[in-house]
Backbone as a ProteinNet text record, in pm:
[ID]
protein_1_A
[PRIMARY]
MEITTWYLEQRGPDELNAARPAPVTVTRAEVVSPELNRFLYTAVGGDWFWLDRLGWTWQQWHDWLSRPGVETWVAYRRGTPAGYVELAAAGGEVEIVYFGLLPAFVGQGIGGHLLTVALRRAWELTGERVWVHTCSLDGPAALANYQARGMTLYRTETTDEAMPAEPPGPWPGARGQ
[TERTIARY]
84.2	0	89.5	56.7	131.5	80.7	174.1	140.1	217.7	145.4	208.2	212.1	329.6	347.5	385.2	313	336.9	394	500.2	563.1	534	482	444.1	508.1	523.1	586.1	532.8	560.3	549.1	682.1	725	852.4	833.7	709.4	683.6	536.9	505.9	366.7	277.3	336.6	257.6	202	246.9	196.2	65.2	26	-96.5	-220.3	-305.2	-438.4	-538.5	-584.3	-671.5	-807	-856.3	-991.7	-1089.6	-1215.3	-1315.2	-1327.7	-1364	-1380.1	-1487.5	-1471.2	-1568	-1618.2	-1734.2	-1792.6	-1723.7	-1593.7	-1517.2	-1430.4	-1386	-1286.8	-1161.4	-1048.3	-922.7	-838.3	-799.7	-731.3	-607.2	-500.6	-379.6	-398	-362.7	-358.5	-224.6	-226	-101.7	-45.6	-125.8	-78.9	-49.4	70	106.8	12.7	-56.8	-154.6	-148.2	-70.2	-65.8	-204.4	-292.3	-427	-502.9	-495.4	-563.9	-507.1	-375.8	-317	-341.2	-339.5	-367.5	-512.8	-603.4	-743.6	-758.3	-699.1	-710.4	-647.9	-532.9	-462.5	-549	-609.5	-691.2	-826.6	-886.2	-1017.2	-1008.9	-901	-883.1	-823.2	-720.3	-644.1	-689.5	-784.2	-826.7	-881.9	-943.5	-998.2	-899	-778	-681.7	-547.5	-543.2	-419.3	-309.5	-345.6	-242.7	-202.3	-89.1	-45.8	81.6	161.6	295.9	300.8	198.2	200.6	109.1	42.3	-51.8	15.7	139.2	210.6	285.8	276.1	349.2	297.4	389.2	353.6	315.4	258.3	226.9	353.6	464.5	590	640.6	626.8	667.6	586.2	453.8	369.4	415.5	436.4	476.4	608.6	705.1	835.8	826.1	747.4	731.1	664	554.4	476.9	549.7	646.2	722.6	839.5	868.2	980.5	954.7	1058.8	1044.2	1001.4	906.2	860	741.9	702.1	585.9	461.1	361.5	235.1	117.5	12.3	-113.3	-220.9	-293.4	-404.4	-530.4	-636.8	-761.3	-873.5	-947.3	-1067.1	-1186.5	-1265.1	-1385	-1508.4	-1608.4	-1737.9	-1838.2	-1887.2	-1983.3	-1933.8	-1803.8	-1744.3	-1693.6	-1714.4	-1673.1	-1551.8	-1447.7	-1332.7	-1375	-1336.5	-1371.4	-1249.5	-1131.2	-1009	-890.9	-772.9	-652.5	-537.6	-435.7	-310.3	-197.4	-94.1	25.2	140.3	203.6	315.2	444.4	553.9	685.7	783.5	830.1	926.2	1065.9	1156.4	1295.8	1381.7	1498	1594.7	1544.5	1459.6	1410	1293.7	1246.5	1133.2	1022.9	901.4	789.9	728.1	714.4	645.7	503.8	408.9	273.9	280.3	293.2	318.3	190.2	81.8	-49.5	-153.1	-252.6	-360.2	-481.1	-598.4	-718.1	-839.6	-950.8	-1080.4	-1137.4	-1216.4	-1294.1	-1401	-1438.2	-1528.3	-1657.5	-1717.2	-1845.3	-1834.1	-1712	-1693.6	-1635	-1616.4	-1563.1	-1669.6	-1626.8	-1717.6	-1793.7	-1751.5	-1820.6	-1737.2	-1626.2	-1540.4	-1445.6	-1444.4	-1360.1	-1213.6	-1186.8	-1049.1	-970.4	-1030.2	-962.2	-933.8	-1030.5	-1013	-904.2	-909.7	-810.1	-670.1	-657.3	-526.7	-478.9	-567.6	-532.2	-476.7	-546.2	-500	-364	-348.2	-222.4	-106.8	-129.9	-23.9	12.8	-86.8	-56	30	-4.9	74	214.1	224	354.6	444.1	386.8	466.8	503.4	431	473.7	596.6	612	721.9	847.7	835.9	950.4	938.5	1049.1	1047.4	1100.8	1126.2	1193.7	1105.7	1044	974.5	875.4	758.2	659.3	635.5	634.6	617.4	528.4	481.5	392.8	407.9	374.6	359.2	225	165.4	39.9	54	-34.2	-19.1	-155	-149.3	-270.8	-354.2	-304.2	-382.3	-456	-425.8	-492.7	-629.4	-703.2	-834.4	-825.6	-928.8	-924.2	-914.5	-948.8	-941.1	-808.9	-721.8	-599.9	-511.7	-471.1	-380.2	-440.2	-566	-631.9	-638.8	-661.1	-667.3	-531.3	-425.1	-291.1	-260.7	-294.1	-267.5	-355.9	-480.3	-571	-523.8	-453.5	-400.4	-268.4	-220	-100.1	26.7	15.5	134.7	165.8	294	334.3	408.1	385.6	445.8	593.6	679.3	821.4	880.8	807.4	857.2	741.8	748.7	651.2	728.3	684.2	745.7	637.3	670.4	580.5	655.2	591.9	652.4	549.4	599.1	512.6	531	421.1	427.6	321.3	355.4	258.2	164.7	36.6	-62.5	-170.5	-235.9	-350.7	-461.5	-552.3	-661.5	-753.5	-770.3	-859.5	-785.9	-818.6	-761.6	-812.4	-739.4	-774.6	-900.6	-947.2	-1059.1	-1010.8	-1092.3	-1048.8	-1038.7	-1117	-1107.2	-1180.8	-1155.5	-1222.6	-1374.4	-1439.2	-1583.4	-1642.8	-1560.1	-1610.1	-1703.1	-1687.8	-1772.5	-1895	-1921.6	-2038.1	-2018.7	-1892.4	-1863.7	-1838.7
-116.7	0	123.9	221.7	346.4	438.9	486.8	573.5	704	814.2	946.4	997.2	1045	1101.3	1247.6	1331.9	1475.7	1514.9	1593.7	1645.7	1794.6	1838.6	1978.3	2033.4	2165.5	2227.5	2367.8	2415.7	2557.3	2597.8	2719.4	2770.6	2877.6	2912.3	3009.7	3009.1	3044.5	3041.8	3140.3	3241.9	3338.9	3279.8	3161.6	3095.3	3020	3007.6	2934.4	3010.6	2944.8	2995.7	2918.4	2980	2911.7	2879.7	2762.6	2723	2778.7	2777.7	2822.1	2716.1	2758.7	2662.8	2558.7	2442.9	2333.9	2293.8	2227.9	2191.4	2069.7	2084.7	1978.4	2039.2	1956.1	1991.6	1913.3	1980.9	1914.1	1911.7	1791.1	1769.7	1684.9	1720.1	1637.9	1514.2	1399.2	1274.3	1274	1314.3	1335.1	1207.9	1104.2	976.3	885.2	830.2	738.5	618.4	594.8	486.3	418.4	310.2	237.7	195.1	161.8	118.8	231.4	352	466	494.8	502.9	537.3	429.7	304	199.3	205.6	233.1	250.9	364.2	479.4	593.9	562.4	498.4	463.2	373.6	270.6	179.3	239.1	316.1	375	479.4	557.7	660.1	600	521.1	474.5	345.2	276.6	146.4	149.3	259.1	270.7	330.4	364.9	435.4	364.3	237.5	159.4	201	245.4	268.8	131.7	83.4	-53	-60	45.6	37.1	4.5	38.4	10.2	-105.4	-166.7	-272.6	-387.1	-416.1	-525.4	-487.2	-359.8	-317.6	-386.8	-422.4	-477.1	-362.8	-401.6	-302.2	-226.1	-298.1	-234.5	-135.1	-167.8	-74.7	54.5	38.6	157.9	239.5	172.6	240.5	313.9	246.9	309	433	424.3	540.3	655.9	628	732.4	793.5	721.6	770.5	859	867.1	948.7	1096.5	1167.7	1312.3	1377.2	1468.6	1540.5	1478.6	1357.7	1293.5	1329.8	1383.3	1422	1372.1	1331.4	1293.1	1390.7	1445.9	1537.1	1475.9	1470.7	1406.1	1509.3	1508.4	1591.6	1508.7	1563.5	1496.1	1576.2	1505.3	1567.8	1504.3	1584.7	1537.9	1410.2	1410	1299.9	1184.2	1187.6	1078.6	1120.4	1036	1071	1089	1203.2	1234.5	1230.9	1247.8	1247.6	1270.4	1263.9	1285.7	1332.2	1380.2	1417.1	1372.1	1319.1	1279.2	1365.9	1436.7	1524.9	1464.5	1488.5	1446.5	1560.3	1618.8	1728.2	1671.8	1711.6	1668	1758.9	1795.1	1870.7	2002.4	2072.5	2200.9	2193.3	2072.4	2054	1976.7	1992	1911.3	1843.4	1712	1636.4	1606.2	1627.7	1576.8	1432.6	1340	1200	1133.9	1153.4	1102	1209.2	1212	1309.4	1251.2	1260.4	1217.3	1211.8	1184	1177.3	1037.1	1001.3	878.5	899	794	808.9	885.5	867.8	932.7	1084.5	1137.9	1280.7	1354.9	1285.3	1346.6	1437.8	1551.1	1641.8	1738.2	1752.7	1841.2	1962.4	1985.3	2098	2072.6	1952.2	1919.6	1909.1	1855.9	1836.7	1965.8	2069.2	2197.9	2257.8	2247.1	2299.2	2220.6	2087.8	2005.6	2034.2	2049.9	2081.1	2219.6	2314.6	2447.2	2436.5	2362.6	2343.6	2274.2	2173.1	2098.5	2187.2	2268.1	2355.6	2461.6	2514	2611.3	2546.3	2424.3	2353.1	2324	2282.2	2252.4	2375.4	2492.7	2615.1	2655.4	2605.9	2626.8	2541.8	2430.7	2337	2369.2	2448.5	2478.7	2619.6	2672.5	2800.9	2788.1	2664.3	2645.3	2590.8	2475.9	2409.6	2306.7	2303.1	2198	2130.8	1998	1927.5	1804.6	1758.1	1641.9	1577.4	1451.6	1391.6	1319.7	1321	1250.3	1182	1089.3	1017	987.4	933.9	905.4	795.2	728	627.8	687.4	811.5	876.9	930.1	983.6	1040	1145.4	1156.9	1247.4	1395.8	1433.4	1574.4	1609.9	1512.5	1537.3	1644.3	1625.9	1720.4	1860.6	1870.9	2001.8	2069.3	1993.2	2049.6	2104.9	2030.6	2080.1	2208.9	2211.9	2331.3	2448.8	2421.4	2527.4	2590.9	2515.3	2568	2639.7	2650.3	2727	2645.7	2515.1	2432.3	2429	2434.9	2438.5	2310.6	2269.2	2148.7	2173.9	2082.3	2097.1	1974.5	1863.7	1745.2	1652.2	1587.1	1486.4	1364	1246.8	1121.4	1026.7	947	842.4	710.6	611.7	479.5	373.5	255.8	139.3	49.3	16	-67.6	-175.9	-292.2	-400.8	-368.7	-368.3	-336.7	-443.7	-465.8	-557.3	-499.9	-583.6	-539.7	-439.6	-452.1	-365.6	-315	-194.7	-151.5	-243	-251	-347.7	-317.2	-192.1	-154.5	-143.7	-89.2	-72.1	-203.8	-303.6	-438	-533.7	-663.2	-758.9	-746.7	-739.5	-732.5	-593.9	-490.9	-354.3	-305.9	-357.5	-316.2	-406.8	-484.5	-573	-695	-727.5	-841.3	-966.3
0	0	0	-83.1	-86.7	24.2	105.3	218.4	205.3	215.3	215.1	358.1	399.8	533.6	519.4	592.8	593.6	729.2	728.2	849.1	855.5	969.9	987.6	1113.6	1117.6	1233.7	1255.5	1375.8	1409.1	1469.4	1439.6	1490.6	1597.6	1627	1731.7	1770.2	1893.9	1939	1864.5	1802.8	1727.5	1597.7	1559.5	1439.4	1464.6	1589.9	1624.7	1580.1	1503.7	1467.8	1553.2	1659.1	1754	1692	1723.1	1684.4	1787.9	1750.8	1848.2	1958.2	2077.5	2187.7	2155.9	2215.1	2199.5	2337.7	2344.5	2474.6	2537.2	2564.1	2629.2	2737.5	2827.6	2927.2	2892	2882.7	2850.6	2977.2	3017.8	3144.5	3123.2	3191.1	3185.1	3271	3215.3	3291.6	3365.1	3489.8	3564.3	3625.5	3636.5	3689.3	3571.4	3567.3	3459.7	3463.8	3351.2	3345	3208.9	3197.8	3071.1	3023.1	3116.1	3078.5	3009.3	3063.4	3003.4	2864.8	2853.9	2725.4	2620.7	2660.7	2561.9	2517.2	2610.3	2573.1	2471.5	2500.2	2409.6	2274	2275.6	2151.6	2063.5	2121.1	2039.5	2004.9	2097.6	2070	1959	1957.3	1854.7	1728	1741.5	1626.2	1563.6	1625.4	1574.2	1433.2	1395.4	1260.1	1161.4	1207.8	1122.5	1112	1128.8	1112.5	1209.6	1330.1	1430.6	1481	1437.6	1466	1549.1	1549.5	1605.4	1754.3	1830.7	1974.6	2016.2	1922.9	1961.1	2035.5	2001.9	2067	2192.2	2232.4	2351.4	2476	2563.8	2693.9	2788.4	2901.1	3002.8	3041.3	3055.8	3096.3	2991.7	2864.1	2759.5	2765.4	2783.4	2798.8	2919.7	3032	3154.3	3135	3074.8	3055.2	2966.8	2859.1	2771.2	2845	2911.8	2978	3097.3	3153	3267.6	3226.5	3099.1	3051.3	3082.3	3122.3	3140.3	3008.3	3016.6	2898.3	2827.3	2864.2	2801.3	2880.6	2810.2	2873.1	2790.2	2859.2	2795	2840.6	2742.9	2769.8	2710.1	2788.7	2746.5	2741.8	2631.1	2618.5	2664	2754.3	2806	2767.2	2722.3	2696.7	2790.8	2882.4	2983.5	3051.8	3087.5	3162.6	3079.2	2948.8	2860.8	2779.4	2773.3	2690.1	2544.3	2487.1	2348.8	2256.8	2312.8	2233.9	2323.9	2262.4	2343	2256.2	2325.2	2261.2	2352.7	2291.3	2364.2	2314.9	2407	2375.8	2429.8	2358.7	2406.5	2383.7	2494	2488.1	2507.3	2417.2	2427.8	2341.7	2392.8	2315.2	2258.8	2332.8	2285.9	2189.3	2160.7	2070.4	2141.3	2090.3	2137.8	2016.6	2026.1	1922.1	1968.3	1879.8	1903	1853.8	1947.8	1913.4	1863.5	1937.4	1896.6	1923.1	1836.3	1848.2	1776.9	1839	1768.5	1858.6	1793.7	1861.3	1852.9	1952.5	1943.2	1836.7	1765.7	1650.3	1678.4	1793.5	1823.6	1833.7	1841.5	1864.2	1744	1634.5	1512.9	1451.4	1396.5	1326.5	1415.5	1540.9	1634.9	1676.2	1606.5	1639.7	1755	1805.5	1920.3	1879.1	1761.1	1716.9	1707.1	1650.9	1640.7	1777.5	1867	2002.3	2076.8	2069.1	2137.7	2083.4	1952.9	1896	1939.8	1951.9	2002.2	2144.1	2229.3	2367.7	2367.6	2282.8	2277	2232.3	2131.6	2083.4	2187.6	2255.2	2361.7	2470.1	2508.6	2609	2556.2	2431.6	2372.9	2378.1	2350.7	2354	2496.3	2595.7	2734.3	2766.8	2694	2718.4	2638.4	2532.8	2447.6	2392.1	2348.9	2279.7	2138.3	2095.6	1968	1856.1	1878.6	1767.7	1820.6	1756.1	1779.7	1645.4	1645.5	1518.4	1534.6	1419.4	1414.6	1277.6	1269.5	1137	1133.2	1015.8	991.6	857.2	829.3	703.1	640.7	521.2	444.5	507.4	609.8	681.9	801.2	836.2	949.1	905.7	1000.4	970.8	862.3	780.7	666.3	702.8	824.6	864.4	931.2	955.1	1033.2	971.1	847.7	783.4	780.1	742	733.8	871.3	976.9	1111.6	1151.3	1127.1	1160.7	1085.2	957.4	877.3	920.2	954.2	998.8	1130	1211.4	1337.6	1317	1193.7	1164.1	1150.9	1148.4	1127.6	978	946	805.4	767.5	646.7	591.5	563.5	610.2	579.9	512	508.3	438.4	406.6	292.2	251.5	204.4	247.6	204.7	156.2	57.2	10.3	15.9	79.5	92.9	56.6	27.9	8.3	129.3	194.9	313.8	306.3	357.3	368.1	484	456.7	559.7	556.9	669.4	667.7	578.7	536.9	449.2	518.4	649.8	728	850.9	898.7	1026.5	1138	1250	1353.8	1432.8	1430.1	1516.1	1659.1	1748.9	1887.1	1964.5	1924.6	1983.4	1892	1902.9	1813.7	1821.9	1705.6	1699.4	1716.6	1722.7	1746.7	1636.5	1517.5	1407.4	1392.9	1494.1	1490.5	1401.8	1374.6	1288.1	1367.9
[MASK]
+++++++++++++++++++++++++++++++++++++++++++++++++++++++++++++++++++++++++++++++++++++++++++++++++++++++++++++++++++++++++++++++++++++++++++++++++++++++++++++++++++++++++++++++++

């Protein structure tokens, strides 16, 4: 399968184009919880071929989340997780490692608001650069959302990768199959 990957960045907080607020509360998950992050990873990424962490053990999740500079922020709508962002600050830069919404919350303006909150937090952690990559296997609004928030494209790559016929879904049988 041919996959296009886009790399985007901001070089200063003044480049942020804030989205309008959405009816969510965004809260940092301050306690390291592999269970929470794995839930968010599969709930958001299950329909988009997020495969790289599916085989991680509890210890691998714990070790990653315990690293200095790694933060998880969760958007809640009326007490229910609606989406999340995982940030990793290192060497004067912040990477938006994962970002997305649970399927039931797509198309409600939450993504733009959550990305605005994430970028503001990222700029609190660094003064140099915030970056992210997204690809043609991610949600169809991902690239446009990053660009709408003021992130600029600095590299594009196209690769051929062997992929399963269908994304894994959040858990077996999630699509009623």
